[in-house]
Amino acid sequence: MKYEQKNGWEIISDAEKNQIFDFCEAYKKYLDNSKTERLCVDYTIELAKHAGFVEFDENKALKNGDKIYINNRGKSIILAVIGEKNILEGINLVASHIDSPRLDLKQNPLYEDTDLALFKTHYYGGIKKYQWTTIPLAMYGVVVKADGTKINIAIGDDENDPVFCITDLLPHLAQKQMSQKISEAIPGENLNVLIGSIPDDSDKEKIKSAIIKMLNEKYGIVEEDFLSAEIEVVPSGKARDIGFDRSLIGSYGHDDRVCSYGALKGILEIDNPEKTAVCLLADKEEIGSMGNTGMQAEYFEYAISAMINSQTGNFNELMLRKCFANSKCLSADVGAAMDPTYKEVSEPRNAPKANYGVMVCKYTGARGKSGSSDASAEFMGEIRKICIDNNIVWQIGELGKVDEGGGGTVAQFVANRNIDTIDCGVPVLSMHAPFEIVAKMDVYMSYKLYKAFYLI
């Protein structure tokens, strides 16, 4: 398919239109089961096992066609299908991330004020704070007790669950607030989640005491257990079709689970690639890819080193470097779709649009390409050819006008390992909002590109 700046629905066949809608039903289920990075890893393993993947055993030799996964602390995961060629000849890697902007409970979150009980939060990633007030919220995470017992928390998405909320001022009393900068009108310390209001018979802090008793009865936890907990506050509700024609999907977490699902689905469907195919779903991208579950961590090197050793029978550092030098990567991350209401921040000749297919972004970064890996023209040409050969609807893209701002992905951290890397993903409307929007056309075309890339 030649490169056309044309709406994808005008190009594809009727048969492929039906495939797009079917594919996106499964994607919506993935979103609903993956509200946090921990849940995403759990659901990924469930799908992987169903597709014949097994947990990697370093003591067993790897052979062509083997399908393995490596679970990194329950927050990131690597899947691989071993290729016909020796792994030293490189891997075809699709790297995405499964964390999304959210609110985290502080380590000492519970307090009472004005006969109401609330949780203190610390926002995670780049958010517009005002978007998180007065919407229904859910809570997910784990509490680890002093004896090491781990308790899973999931409240707010079952139809029988309560939901939670962050309050805001009524317009009648918000004159001062509404005169402030939008970035200052809702301070981070005001993102306090309302959780209850019925007192018990305690001498003081009766609302807080009642909540603690309820948590103890339901989960067996005490207030001190919050010190060793990771509980995330996310929007409540399921992924929904948008529009009379149902061509769009609205949901929390498209960034970047829309690309992680395409990358995952692609690798689940291949059997005997020429080169070893690897899908990496990382954590912590929204805060710089730091930590031992982020893309800057050494677990990626460890995993590939262990795979080299299991396939070849030995390992040294030079072998890893040779593998990386021969490898290629798609950094599967979203871009900013041109919004008809805010066109002034985009440069129309290079801005991606909804329904124009998967976005290929040669460079990301901010202003002077800061924080970008800036893919080579040669690798850009390879991606063009894959799209042409596989009838993939695609478009070029960049993140807004040059001086408007910008952003980064995991691409720079992969490219720093001497791997040819380019960003390819889905354009998103209202990115980083509690309710983001993507086009089904673009969701499907990103999956087609990732799957085709595994097989080059």
CSV table of C-alpha atoms in Angstrom, one decimal:
chain,number,residue,atom,x,y,z
A,1,MET,CA,0.0,0.0,0.0
A,2,LYS,CA,1.6,3.3,-1.1
A,3,TYR,CA,1.8,6.2,1.4
A,4,GLU,CA,-1.4,8.2,1.3
A,5,GLN,CA,-2.5,11.0,3.6
A,6,LYS,CA,-6.0,9.6,3.5
A,7,ASN,CA,-8.6,8.4,6.0
A,8,GLY,CA,-8.0,4.7,6.4
A,9,TRP,CA,-11.6,3.8,6.2
A,10,GLU,CA,-11.5,5.0,2.5
A,11,ILE,CA,-8.7,2.7,1.7
A,12,ILE,CA,-9.3,-0.7,3.3
A,13,SER,CA,-11.6,-3.5,2.3
A,14,ASP,CA,-15.0,-4.4,3.8
A,15,ALA,CA,-13.5,-7.6,5.2
A,16,GLU,CA,-10.8,-5.7,7.0
A,17,LYS,CA,-13.3,-3.3,8.5
A,18,ASN,CA,-15.0,-6.2,10.2
A,19,GLN,CA,-11.6,-7.4,11.5
A,20,ILE,CA,-10.9,-4.0,13.0
A,21,PHE,CA,-14.1,-4.0,15.0
A,22,ASP,CA,-13.5,-7.6,16.2
A,23,PHE,CA,-10.0,-6.9,17.2
A,24,CYS,CA,-11.0,-3.9,19.2
A,25,GLU,CA,-13.5,-5.8,21.3
A,26,ALA,CA,-10.6,-7.9,22.6
A,27,TYR,CA,-8.6,-4.8,23.2
A,28,LYS,CA,-11.4,-3.2,25.3
A,29,LYS,CA,-11.4,-6.4,27.4
A,30,TYR,CA,-7.7,-6.0,27.9
A,31,LEU,CA,-8.1,-2.5,29.1
A,32,ASP,CA,-10.8,-3.5,31.6
A,33,ASN,CA,-8.5,-6.2,33.0
A,34,SER,CA,-5.4,-4.0,33.1
A,35,LYS,CA,-6.1,-0.9,35.1
A,36,THR,CA,-2.6,-1.0,36.7
A,37,GLU,CA,0.8,-2.4,35.6
A,38,ARG,CA,0.4,-5.3,38.1
A,39,LEU,CA,-3.0,-6.3,36.7
A,40,CYS,CA,-1.6,-5.9,33.1
A,41,VAL,CA,1.2,-8.3,33.8
A,42,ASP,CA,-1.2,-10.8,35.4
A,43,TYR,CA,-3.6,-10.6,32.4
A,44,THR,CA,-0.7,-10.8,29.9
A,45,ILE,CA,0.6,-14.0,31.5
A,46,GLU,CA,-3.0,-15.5,31.3
A,47,LEU,CA,-3.1,-14.7,27.6
A,48,ALA,CA,0.4,-15.9,27.0
A,49,LYS,CA,-0.1,-19.3,28.7
A,50,HIS,CA,-3.3,-19.8,26.6
A,51,ALA,CA,-1.1,-19.1,23.5
A,52,GLY,CA,1.5,-21.8,24.5
A,53,PHE,CA,4.0,-19.6,26.3
A,54,VAL,CA,5.8,-21.0,29.3
A,55,GLU,CA,7.9,-19.3,32.0
A,56,PHE,CA,11.6,-19.2,31.1
A,57,ASP,CA,13.8,-21.8,32.7
A,58,GLU,CA,17.4,-20.8,32.4
A,59,ASN,CA,18.5,-24.5,32.9
A,60,LYS,CA,16.8,-25.6,29.7
A,61,ALA,CA,18.2,-25.1,26.2
A,62,LEU,CA,16.2,-22.8,23.9
A,63,LYS,CA,15.4,-24.0,20.4
A,64,ASN,CA,13.6,-22.5,17.4
A,65,GLY,CA,9.9,-22.0,18.0
A,66,ASP,CA,10.1,-22.0,21.8
A,67,LYS,CA,7.7,-19.4,23.4
A,68,ILE,CA,8.8,-18.0,26.8
A,69,TYR,CA,8.0,-15.2,29.2
A,70,ILE,CA,10.0,-13.5,32.0
A,71,ASN,CA,8.0,-11.8,34.8
A,72,ASN,CA,10.0,-9.0,36.3
A,73,ARG,CA,8.6,-8.4,39.8
A,74,GLY,CA,5.0,-8.5,38.7
A,75,LYS,CA,5.3,-5.0,37.1
A,76,SER,CA,7.0,-5.6,33.8
A,77,ILE,CA,7.3,-8.6,31.5
A,78,ILE,CA,9.3,-9.9,28.5
A,79,LEU,CA,7.9,-12.4,26.0
A,80,ALA,CA,10.0,-14.1,23.3
A,81,VAL,CA,9.6,-16.5,20.4
A,82,ILE,CA,12.9,-18.1,19.5
A,83,GLY,CA,13.9,-17.6,15.9
A,84,GLU,CA,15.6,-19.8,13.3
A,85,LYS,CA,18.7,-17.7,13.3
A,86,ASN,CA,21.2,-17.6,16.2
A,87,ILE,CA,20.2,-15.0,18.7
A,88,LEU,CA,23.6,-13.3,18.2
A,89,GLU,CA,22.3,-12.2,14.8
A,90,GLY,CA,19.9,-9.9,16.7
A,91,ILE,CA,16.4,-9.7,17.9
A,92,ASN,CA,13.3,-7.9,16.6
A,93,LEU,CA,12.1,-6.1,19.7
A,94,VAL,CA,8.8,-4.2,20.2
A,95,ALA,CA,9.1,-2.3,23.5
A,96,SER,CA,6.1,-0.6,25.1
A,97,HIS,CA,5.1,0.5,28.6
A,98,ILE,CA,2.1,-0.5,30.8
A,99,ASP,CA,2.1,2.2,33.4
A,100,SER,CA,-0.2,5.1,33.0
A,101,PRO,CA,-0.7,8.5,34.8
A,102,ARG,CA,-2.6,8.0,38.0
A,103,LEU,CA,-2.8,8.9,41.7
A,104,ASP,CA,-0.9,6.8,44.3
A,105,LEU,CA,-1.9,6.7,47.9
A,106,LYS,CA,0.8,8.2,50.2
A,107,GLN,CA,2.4,5.8,52.7
A,108,ASN,CA,0.4,7.4,55.6
A,109,PRO,CA,-2.7,8.3,53.7
A,110,LEU,CA,-5.7,8.0,56.0
A,111,TYR,CA,-7.0,11.0,57.9
A,112,GLU,CA,-10.2,12.6,59.1
A,113,ASP,CA,-11.3,16.3,58.7
A,114,THR,CA,-14.7,17.9,59.1
A,115,ASP,CA,-16.3,14.5,59.9
A,116,LEU,CA,-15.2,13.0,56.6
A,117,ALA,CA,-12.5,10.4,56.1
A,118,LEU,CA,-10.1,10.8,53.2
A,119,PHE,CA,-6.9,9.4,51.6
A,120,LYS,CA,-3.9,11.6,50.8
A,121,THR,CA,-2.4,10.9,47.3
A,122,HIS,CA,0.7,11.7,45.3
A,123,TYR,CA,0.1,12.0,41.6
A,124,TYR,CA,2.2,9.8,39.2
A,125,GLY,CA,3.2,11.1,35.8
A,126,GLY,CA,2.1,14.1,33.9
A,127,ILE,CA,-1.5,15.0,34.6
A,128,LYS,CA,-3.8,18.0,34.5
A,129,LYS,CA,-4.8,17.9,38.2
A,130,TYR,CA,-8.3,19.5,37.7
A,131,GLN,CA,-9.3,16.6,35.4
A,132,TRP,CA,-9.2,14.2,38.4
A,133,THR,CA,-11.8,16.0,40.6
A,134,THR,CA,-15.5,15.1,40.7
A,135,ILE,CA,-15.1,11.8,38.7
A,136,PRO,CA,-15.8,8.3,40.0
A,137,LEU,CA,-12.5,6.6,41.0
A,138,ALA,CA,-11.5,3.0,41.8
A,139,MET,CA,-8.6,1.7,43.9
A,140,TYR,CA,-6.3,-1.2,43.0
A,141,GLY,CA,-3.1,-2.5,44.5
A,142,VAL,CA,-1.4,-4.6,47.1
A,143,VAL,CA,-0.9,-4.3,50.8
A,144,VAL,CA,2.0,-6.3,52.3
A,145,LYS,CA,1.5,-7.0,56.1
A,146,ALA,CA,4.4,-7.1,58.6
A,147,ASP,CA,4.5,-10.9,58.4
A,148,GLY,CA,4.9,-10.8,54.6
A,149,THR,CA,1.3,-11.6,53.7
A,150,LYS,CA,0.2,-9.9,50.5
A,151,ILE,CA,-3.4,-8.7,50.1
A,152,ASN,CA,-4.8,-7.6,46.8
A,153,ILE,CA,-7.1,-4.6,46.7
A,154,ALA,CA,-9.7,-4.0,43.9
A,155,ILE,CA,-12.6,-1.7,44.7
A,156,GLY,CA,-14.6,0.5,42.4
A,157,ASP,CA,-15.2,-1.3,39.0
A,158,ASP,CA,-17.6,-4.1,40.0
A,159,GLU,CA,-21.2,-2.9,39.6
A,160,ASN,CA,-21.8,-3.8,43.3
A,161,ASP,CA,-18.7,-1.8,44.5
A,162,PRO,CA,-18.7,1.7,45.9
A,163,VAL,CA,-16.6,4.3,44.1
A,164,PHE,CA,-14.5,7.1,45.4
A,165,CYS,CA,-14.1,10.8,44.5
A,166,ILE,CA,-12.1,14.0,44.9
A,167,THR,CA,-14.2,17.0,45.7
A,168,ASP,CA,-14.0,20.5,44.1
A,169,LEU,CA,-15.4,23.9,44.9
A,170,LEU,CA,-18.8,25.0,43.7
A,171,PRO,CA,-18.8,27.8,41.1
A,172,HIS,CA,-20.6,30.1,43.6
A,173,LEU,CA,-17.6,30.1,46.0
A,174,ALA,CA,-14.7,29.6,43.5
A,175,GLN,CA,-14.0,33.2,42.5
A,176,LYS,CA,-10.5,33.1,43.7
A,177,GLN,CA,-9.8,29.6,42.4
A,178,MET,CA,-11.1,30.5,38.9
A,179,SER,CA,-8.9,33.5,38.7
A,180,GLN,CA,-5.8,31.4,39.2
A,181,LYS,CA,-3.6,29.7,36.5
A,182,ILE,CA,-5.2,26.4,35.5
A,183,SER,CA,-2.0,24.6,36.7
A,184,GLU,CA,-2.3,26.2,40.2
A,185,ALA,CA,-6.1,26.1,40.8
A,186,ILE,CA,-5.9,22.5,42.1
A,187,PRO,CA,-2.7,21.9,44.1
A,188,GLY,CA,-1.4,18.4,44.3
A,189,GLU,CA,-2.0,18.3,48.0
A,190,ASN,CA,-5.7,18.9,47.4
A,191,LEU,CA,-6.1,15.6,45.5
A,192,ASN,CA,-7.6,13.9,48.5
A,193,VAL,CA,-9.9,11.0,48.0
A,194,LEU,CA,-13.2,10.9,49.9
A,195,ILE,CA,-13.7,7.5,51.4
A,196,GLY,CA,-16.4,7.6,54.2
A,197,SER,CA,-18.5,9.6,56.6
A,198,ILE,CA,-20.2,7.3,59.2
A,199,PRO,CA,-18.7,7.5,62.8
A,200,ASP,CA,-18.2,4.7,65.2
A,201,ASP,CA,-18.2,4.9,69.1
A,202,SER,CA,-14.5,5.8,69.5
A,203,ASP,CA,-13.5,8.7,71.7
A,204,LYS,CA,-11.8,10.6,68.8
A,205,GLU,CA,-11.5,10.5,65.0
A,206,LYS,CA,-14.6,8.5,64.9
A,207,ILE,CA,-14.9,8.4,61.1
A,208,LYS,CA,-11.3,7.4,60.6
A,209,SER,CA,-11.7,4.7,63.3
A,210,ALA,CA,-14.8,3.3,61.6
A,211,ILE,CA,-12.9,3.1,58.2
A,212,ILE,CA,-10.0,1.3,59.9
A,213,LYS,CA,-12.4,-1.2,61.4
A,214,MET,CA,-14.1,-1.9,58.0
A,215,LEU,CA,-10.7,-2.4,56.3
A,216,ASN,CA,-9.7,-4.8,59.1
A,217,GLU,CA,-12.9,-6.8,58.8
A,218,LYS,CA,-12.7,-7.0,55.0
A,219,TYR,CA,-9.0,-7.4,54.4
A,220,GLY,CA,-7.4,-8.1,57.8
A,221,ILE,CA,-5.2,-5.0,57.6
A,222,VAL,CA,-4.4,-2.3,60.2
A,223,GLU,CA,-3.5,1.3,59.6
A,224,GLU,CA,0.2,0.7,59.8
A,225,ASP,CA,0.0,-1.8,56.9
A,226,PHE,CA,-0.4,1.2,54.5
A,227,LEU,CA,3.4,1.8,55.2
A,228,SER,CA,4.1,-1.2,53.0
A,229,ALA,CA,1.3,-0.9,50.4
A,230,GLU,CA,1.1,0.2,46.8
A,231,ILE,CA,-2.4,1.3,46.1
A,232,GLU,CA,-3.3,3.2,42.9
A,233,VAL,CA,-6.3,5.4,42.4
A,234,VAL,CA,-7.6,5.2,38.8
A,235,PRO,CA,-10.8,6.2,37.0
A,236,SER,CA,-13.7,3.8,37.5
A,237,GLY,CA,-15.5,2.5,34.5
A,238,LYS,CA,-15.0,0.3,31.5
A,239,ALA,CA,-13.7,1.1,28.0
A,240,ARG,CA,-16.5,2.3,25.8
A,241,ASP,CA,-17.2,2.8,22.1
A,242,ILE,CA,-17.5,6.5,21.1
A,243,GLY,CA,-19.6,7.9,18.3
A,244,PHE,CA,-22.7,6.9,16.4
A,245,ASP,CA,-20.5,4.8,14.2
A,246,ARG,CA,-18.6,3.2,17.1
A,247,SER,CA,-15.3,4.1,15.4
A,248,LEU,CA,-13.5,5.3,18.5
A,249,ILE,CA,-12.7,4.0,21.9
A,250,GLY,CA,-12.8,6.0,25.1
A,251,SER,CA,-11.0,4.7,28.2
A,252,TYR,CA,-8.5,5.3,30.9
A,253,GLY,CA,-5.0,4.0,30.1
A,254,HIS,CA,-4.7,4.0,26.3
A,255,ASP,CA,-1.3,5.5,26.9
A,256,ASP,CA,0.3,3.1,26.6
A,257,ARG,CA,-1.8,0.0,26.8
A,258,VAL,CA,-3.1,0.6,23.3
A,259,CYS,CA,0.4,-0.1,22.0
A,260,SER,CA,1.3,-2.8,24.6
A,261,TYR,CA,-1.8,-4.8,23.5
A,262,GLY,CA,-0.9,-4.6,19.8
A,263,ALA,CA,2.7,-5.6,20.6
A,264,LEU,CA,1.4,-8.5,22.8
A,265,LYS,CA,-1.2,-9.7,20.4
A,266,GLY,CA,1.3,-9.7,17.6
A,267,ILE,CA,3.8,-11.9,19.4
A,268,LEU,CA,1.1,-14.3,20.6
A,269,GLU,CA,0.2,-15.0,17.0
A,270,ILE,CA,3.6,-15.9,15.6
A,271,ASP,CA,5.3,-19.3,15.6
A,272,ASN,CA,8.6,-19.6,13.7
A,273,PRO,CA,10.2,-16.2,13.1
A,274,GLU,CA,13.5,-15.9,11.3
A,275,LYS,CA,15.0,-13.8,14.1
A,276,THR,CA,14.0,-14.1,17.7
A,277,ALA,CA,11.0,-11.9,18.4
A,278,VAL,CA,10.8,-10.1,21.7
A,279,CYS,CA,8.0,-8.1,23.3
A,280,LEU,CA,8.9,-6.0,26.2
A,281,LEU,CA,6.2,-4.4,28.4
A,282,ALA,CA,8.0,-2.0,30.8
A,283,ASP,CA,7.0,-0.1,33.8
A,284,LYS,CA,7.8,3.5,35.0
A,285,GLU,CA,7.9,5.2,31.5
A,286,GLU,CA,5.6,8.0,32.8
A,287,ILE,CA,8.2,9.0,35.3
A,288,GLY,CA,11.4,8.6,33.3
A,289,SER,CA,11.8,4.8,33.0
A,290,MET,CA,13.7,4.7,36.3
A,291,GLY,CA,13.8,1.8,38.8
A,292,ASN,CA,14.3,-1.9,38.4
A,293,THR,CA,11.1,-2.4,36.4
A,294,GLY,CA,11.7,0.6,34.0
A,295,MET,CA,13.4,0.6,30.6
A,296,GLN,CA,16.7,2.0,32.1
A,297,ALA,CA,17.0,-1.0,34.4
A,298,GLU,CA,19.4,-3.9,33.8
A,299,TYR,CA,16.8,-6.6,33.8
A,300,PHE,CA,16.5,-6.3,30.0
A,301,GLU,CA,20.2,-7.1,29.6
A,302,TYR,CA,19.9,-9.9,32.1
A,303,ALA,CA,17.0,-11.5,30.2
A,304,ILE,CA,18.7,-11.3,26.8
A,305,SER,CA,22.0,-12.6,28.3
A,306,ALA,CA,20.2,-15.6,29.8
A,307,MET,CA,18.5,-16.3,26.5
A,308,ILE,CA,21.9,-16.2,24.7
A,309,ASN,CA,23.3,-18.6,27.3
A,310,SER,CA,20.4,-21.0,27.0
A,311,GLN,CA,20.6,-21.0,23.2
A,312,THR,CA,24.3,-21.1,22.6
A,313,GLY,CA,25.5,-22.9,25.8
A,314,ASN,CA,27.9,-20.1,26.9
A,315,PHE,CA,27.9,-16.3,27.4
A,316,ASN,CA,30.2,-13.3,27.5
A,317,GLU,CA,29.6,-9.6,27.4
A,318,LEU,CA,30.8,-9.4,23.8
A,319,MET,CA,28.0,-11.8,22.8
A,320,LEU,CA,25.4,-9.5,24.3
A,321,ARG,CA,26.8,-6.4,22.6
A,322,LYS,CA,26.9,-8.3,19.2
A,323,CYS,CA,23.2,-9.3,19.7
A,324,PHE,CA,22.2,-5.7,20.4
A,325,ALA,CA,24.2,-4.3,17.5
A,326,ASN,CA,22.3,-6.6,15.1
A,327,SER,CA,18.9,-5.9,16.7
A,328,LYS,CA,16.1,-3.6,15.7
A,329,CYS,CA,13.3,-2.1,17.8
A,330,LEU,CA,9.9,-0.5,17.5
A,331,SER,CA,9.3,1.8,20.5
A,332,ALA,CA,5.6,1.2,20.7
A,333,ASP,CA,4.2,4.4,22.2
A,334,VAL,CA,1.3,6.8,21.5
A,335,GLY,CA,1.4,10.2,19.9
A,336,ALA,CA,-0.8,13.3,20.1
A,337,ALA,CA,-3.6,13.2,17.5
A,338,MET,CA,-4.5,16.5,16.0
A,339,ASP,CA,-7.5,17.8,17.8
A,340,PRO,CA,-9.9,20.0,15.7
A,341,THR,CA,-10.6,22.1,18.8
A,342,TYR,CA,-6.9,22.8,19.5
A,343,LYS,CA,-5.3,22.8,16.1
A,344,GLU,CA,-3.0,25.7,16.9
A,345,VAL,CA,-0.5,23.5,18.8
A,346,SER,CA,0.0,21.1,15.9
A,347,GLU,CA,1.9,21.6,12.6
A,348,PRO,CA,-0.6,20.1,10.1
A,349,ARG,CA,1.8,18.7,7.6
A,350,ASN,CA,3.5,16.5,10.2
A,351,ALA,CA,0.8,16.0,12.8
A,352,PRO,CA,-0.9,12.6,13.1
A,353,LYS,CA,-4.6,12.3,12.8
A,354,ALA,CA,-7.2,9.8,14.0
A,355,ASN,CA,-8.1,7.2,11.5
A,356,TYR,CA,-5.0,7.8,9.3
A,357,GLY,CA,-3.3,4.6,10.6
A,358,VAL,CA,-0.3,3.8,12.8
A,359,MET,CA,1.9,6.8,13.4
A,360,VAL,CA,5.6,6.4,12.6
A,361,CYS,CA,7.6,9.1,14.5
A,362,LYS,CA,11.3,9.5,13.4
A,363,TYR,CA,12.1,11.5,16.6
A,364,THR,CA,10.3,12.6,19.7
A,365,GLY,CA,11.8,14.8,22.4
A,366,ALA,CA,11.1,18.5,23.2
A,367,ARG,CA,12.0,21.6,21.2
A,368,GLY,CA,15.6,20.9,19.9
A,369,LYS,CA,14.9,17.1,19.9
A,370,SER,CA,15.9,16.9,23.6
A,371,GLY,CA,15.4,13.4,24.9
A,372,SER,CA,15.1,11.9,21.4
A,373,SER,CA,16.8,8.9,19.8
A,374,ASP,CA,16.1,10.3,16.3
A,375,ALA,CA,16.0,7.2,14.1
A,376,SER,CA,18.2,6.9,11.0
A,377,ALA,CA,16.8,7.5,7.5
A,378,GLU,CA,17.8,3.9,6.7
A,379,PHE,CA,15.7,2.5,9.5
A,380,MET,CA,12.8,4.8,8.6
A,381,GLY,CA,13.1,3.4,5.0
A,382,GLU,CA,12.8,-0.2,6.4
A,383,ILE,CA,9.6,0.6,8.3
A,384,ARG,CA,8.1,2.2,5.1
A,385,LYS,CA,8.8,-1.0,3.2
A,386,ILE,CA,7.2,-3.1,5.9
A,387,CYS,CA,4.0,-0.9,5.8
A,388,ILE,CA,3.9,-1.1,2.0
A,389,ASP,CA,4.5,-4.9,1.8
A,390,ASN,CA,1.8,-5.6,4.4
A,391,ASN,CA,-0.9,-3.2,3.3
A,392,ILE,CA,-0.6,-1.2,6.6
A,393,VAL,CA,-2.3,2.2,6.7
A,394,TRP,CA,0.3,4.5,8.2
A,395,GLN,CA,1.3,8.1,8.7
A,396,ILE,CA,4.2,10.2,9.9
A,397,GLY,CA,3.9,12.2,13.1
A,398,GLU,CA,5.5,14.4,15.7
A,399,LEU,CA,4.4,15.7,19.1
A,400,GLY,CA,3.2,19.2,18.3
A,401,LYS,CA,4.8,22.3,16.9
A,402,VAL,CA,8.6,22.6,17.5
A,403,ASP,CA,8.3,25.2,20.4
A,404,GLU,CA,5.1,24.0,21.9
A,405,GLY,CA,6.7,21.4,24.2
A,406,GLY,CA,7.1,17.7,23.5
A,407,GLY,CA,7.8,14.4,25.3
A,408,GLY,CA,9.8,11.2,25.3
A,409,THR,CA,9.3,7.5,25.2
A,410,VAL,CA,11.5,4.4,25.9
A,411,ALA,CA,13.1,4.8,22.5
A,412,GLN,CA,16.2,6.7,23.7
A,413,PHE,CA,17.0,4.0,26.4
A,414,VAL,CA,16.8,1.2,23.8
A,415,ALA,CA,18.8,3.2,21.2
A,416,ASN,CA,21.5,3.8,23.9
A,417,ARG,CA,22.1,0.1,23.9
A,418,ASN,CA,23.2,0.3,20.2
A,419,ILE,CA,19.9,-0.9,18.8
A,420,ASP,CA,18.2,0.7,15.8
A,421,THR,CA,15.0,2.2,17.2
A,422,ILE,CA,12.1,4.1,16.0
A,423,ASP,CA,8.7,5.2,17.6
A,424,CYS,CA,5.6,3.7,16.1
A,425,GLY,CA,2.2,3.9,17.8
A,426,VAL,CA,-1.4,5.1,18.0
A,427,PRO,CA,-2.4,8.8,17.9
A,428,VAL,CA,-4.5,9.7,21.0
A,429,LEU,CA,-7.0,12.5,21.7
A,430,SER,CA,-7.0,13.9,25.3
A,431,MET,CA,-3.7,12.1,26.1
A,432,HIS,CA,-3.0,11.7,29.9
A,433,ALA,CA,-6.6,12.5,30.7
A,434,PRO,CA,-8.6,10.1,32.9
A,435,PHE,CA,-10.6,9.3,29.7
A,436,GLU,CA,-8.5,9.1,26.5
A,437,ILE,CA,-9.7,8.5,23.0
A,438,VAL,CA,-8.2,6.4,20.1
A,439,ALA,CA,-9.5,5.4,16.7
A,440,LYS,CA,-10.1,1.7,16.1
A,441,MET,CA,-8.5,2.0,12.7
A,442,ASP,CA,-5.2,3.1,14.3
A,443,VAL,CA,-5.4,0.5,17.0
A,444,TYR,CA,-5.6,-2.3,14.4
A,445,MET,CA,-2.9,-0.9,12.1
A,446,SER,CA,-0.4,-0.6,14.9
A,447,TYR,CA,-1.0,-4.3,15.7
A,448,LYS,CA,-0.4,-5.2,12.0
A,449,LEU,CA,2.9,-3.3,12.0
A,450,TYR,CA,4.1,-4.9,15.2
A,451,LYS,CA,3.2,-8.4,14.0
A,452,ALA,CA,4.9,-7.8,10.6
A,453,PHE,CA,8.0,-6.4,12.3
A,454,TYR,CA,8.5,-9.5,14.5
A,455,LEU,CA,8.7,-11.6,11.3
A,456,ILE,CA,11.2,-9.6,9.2
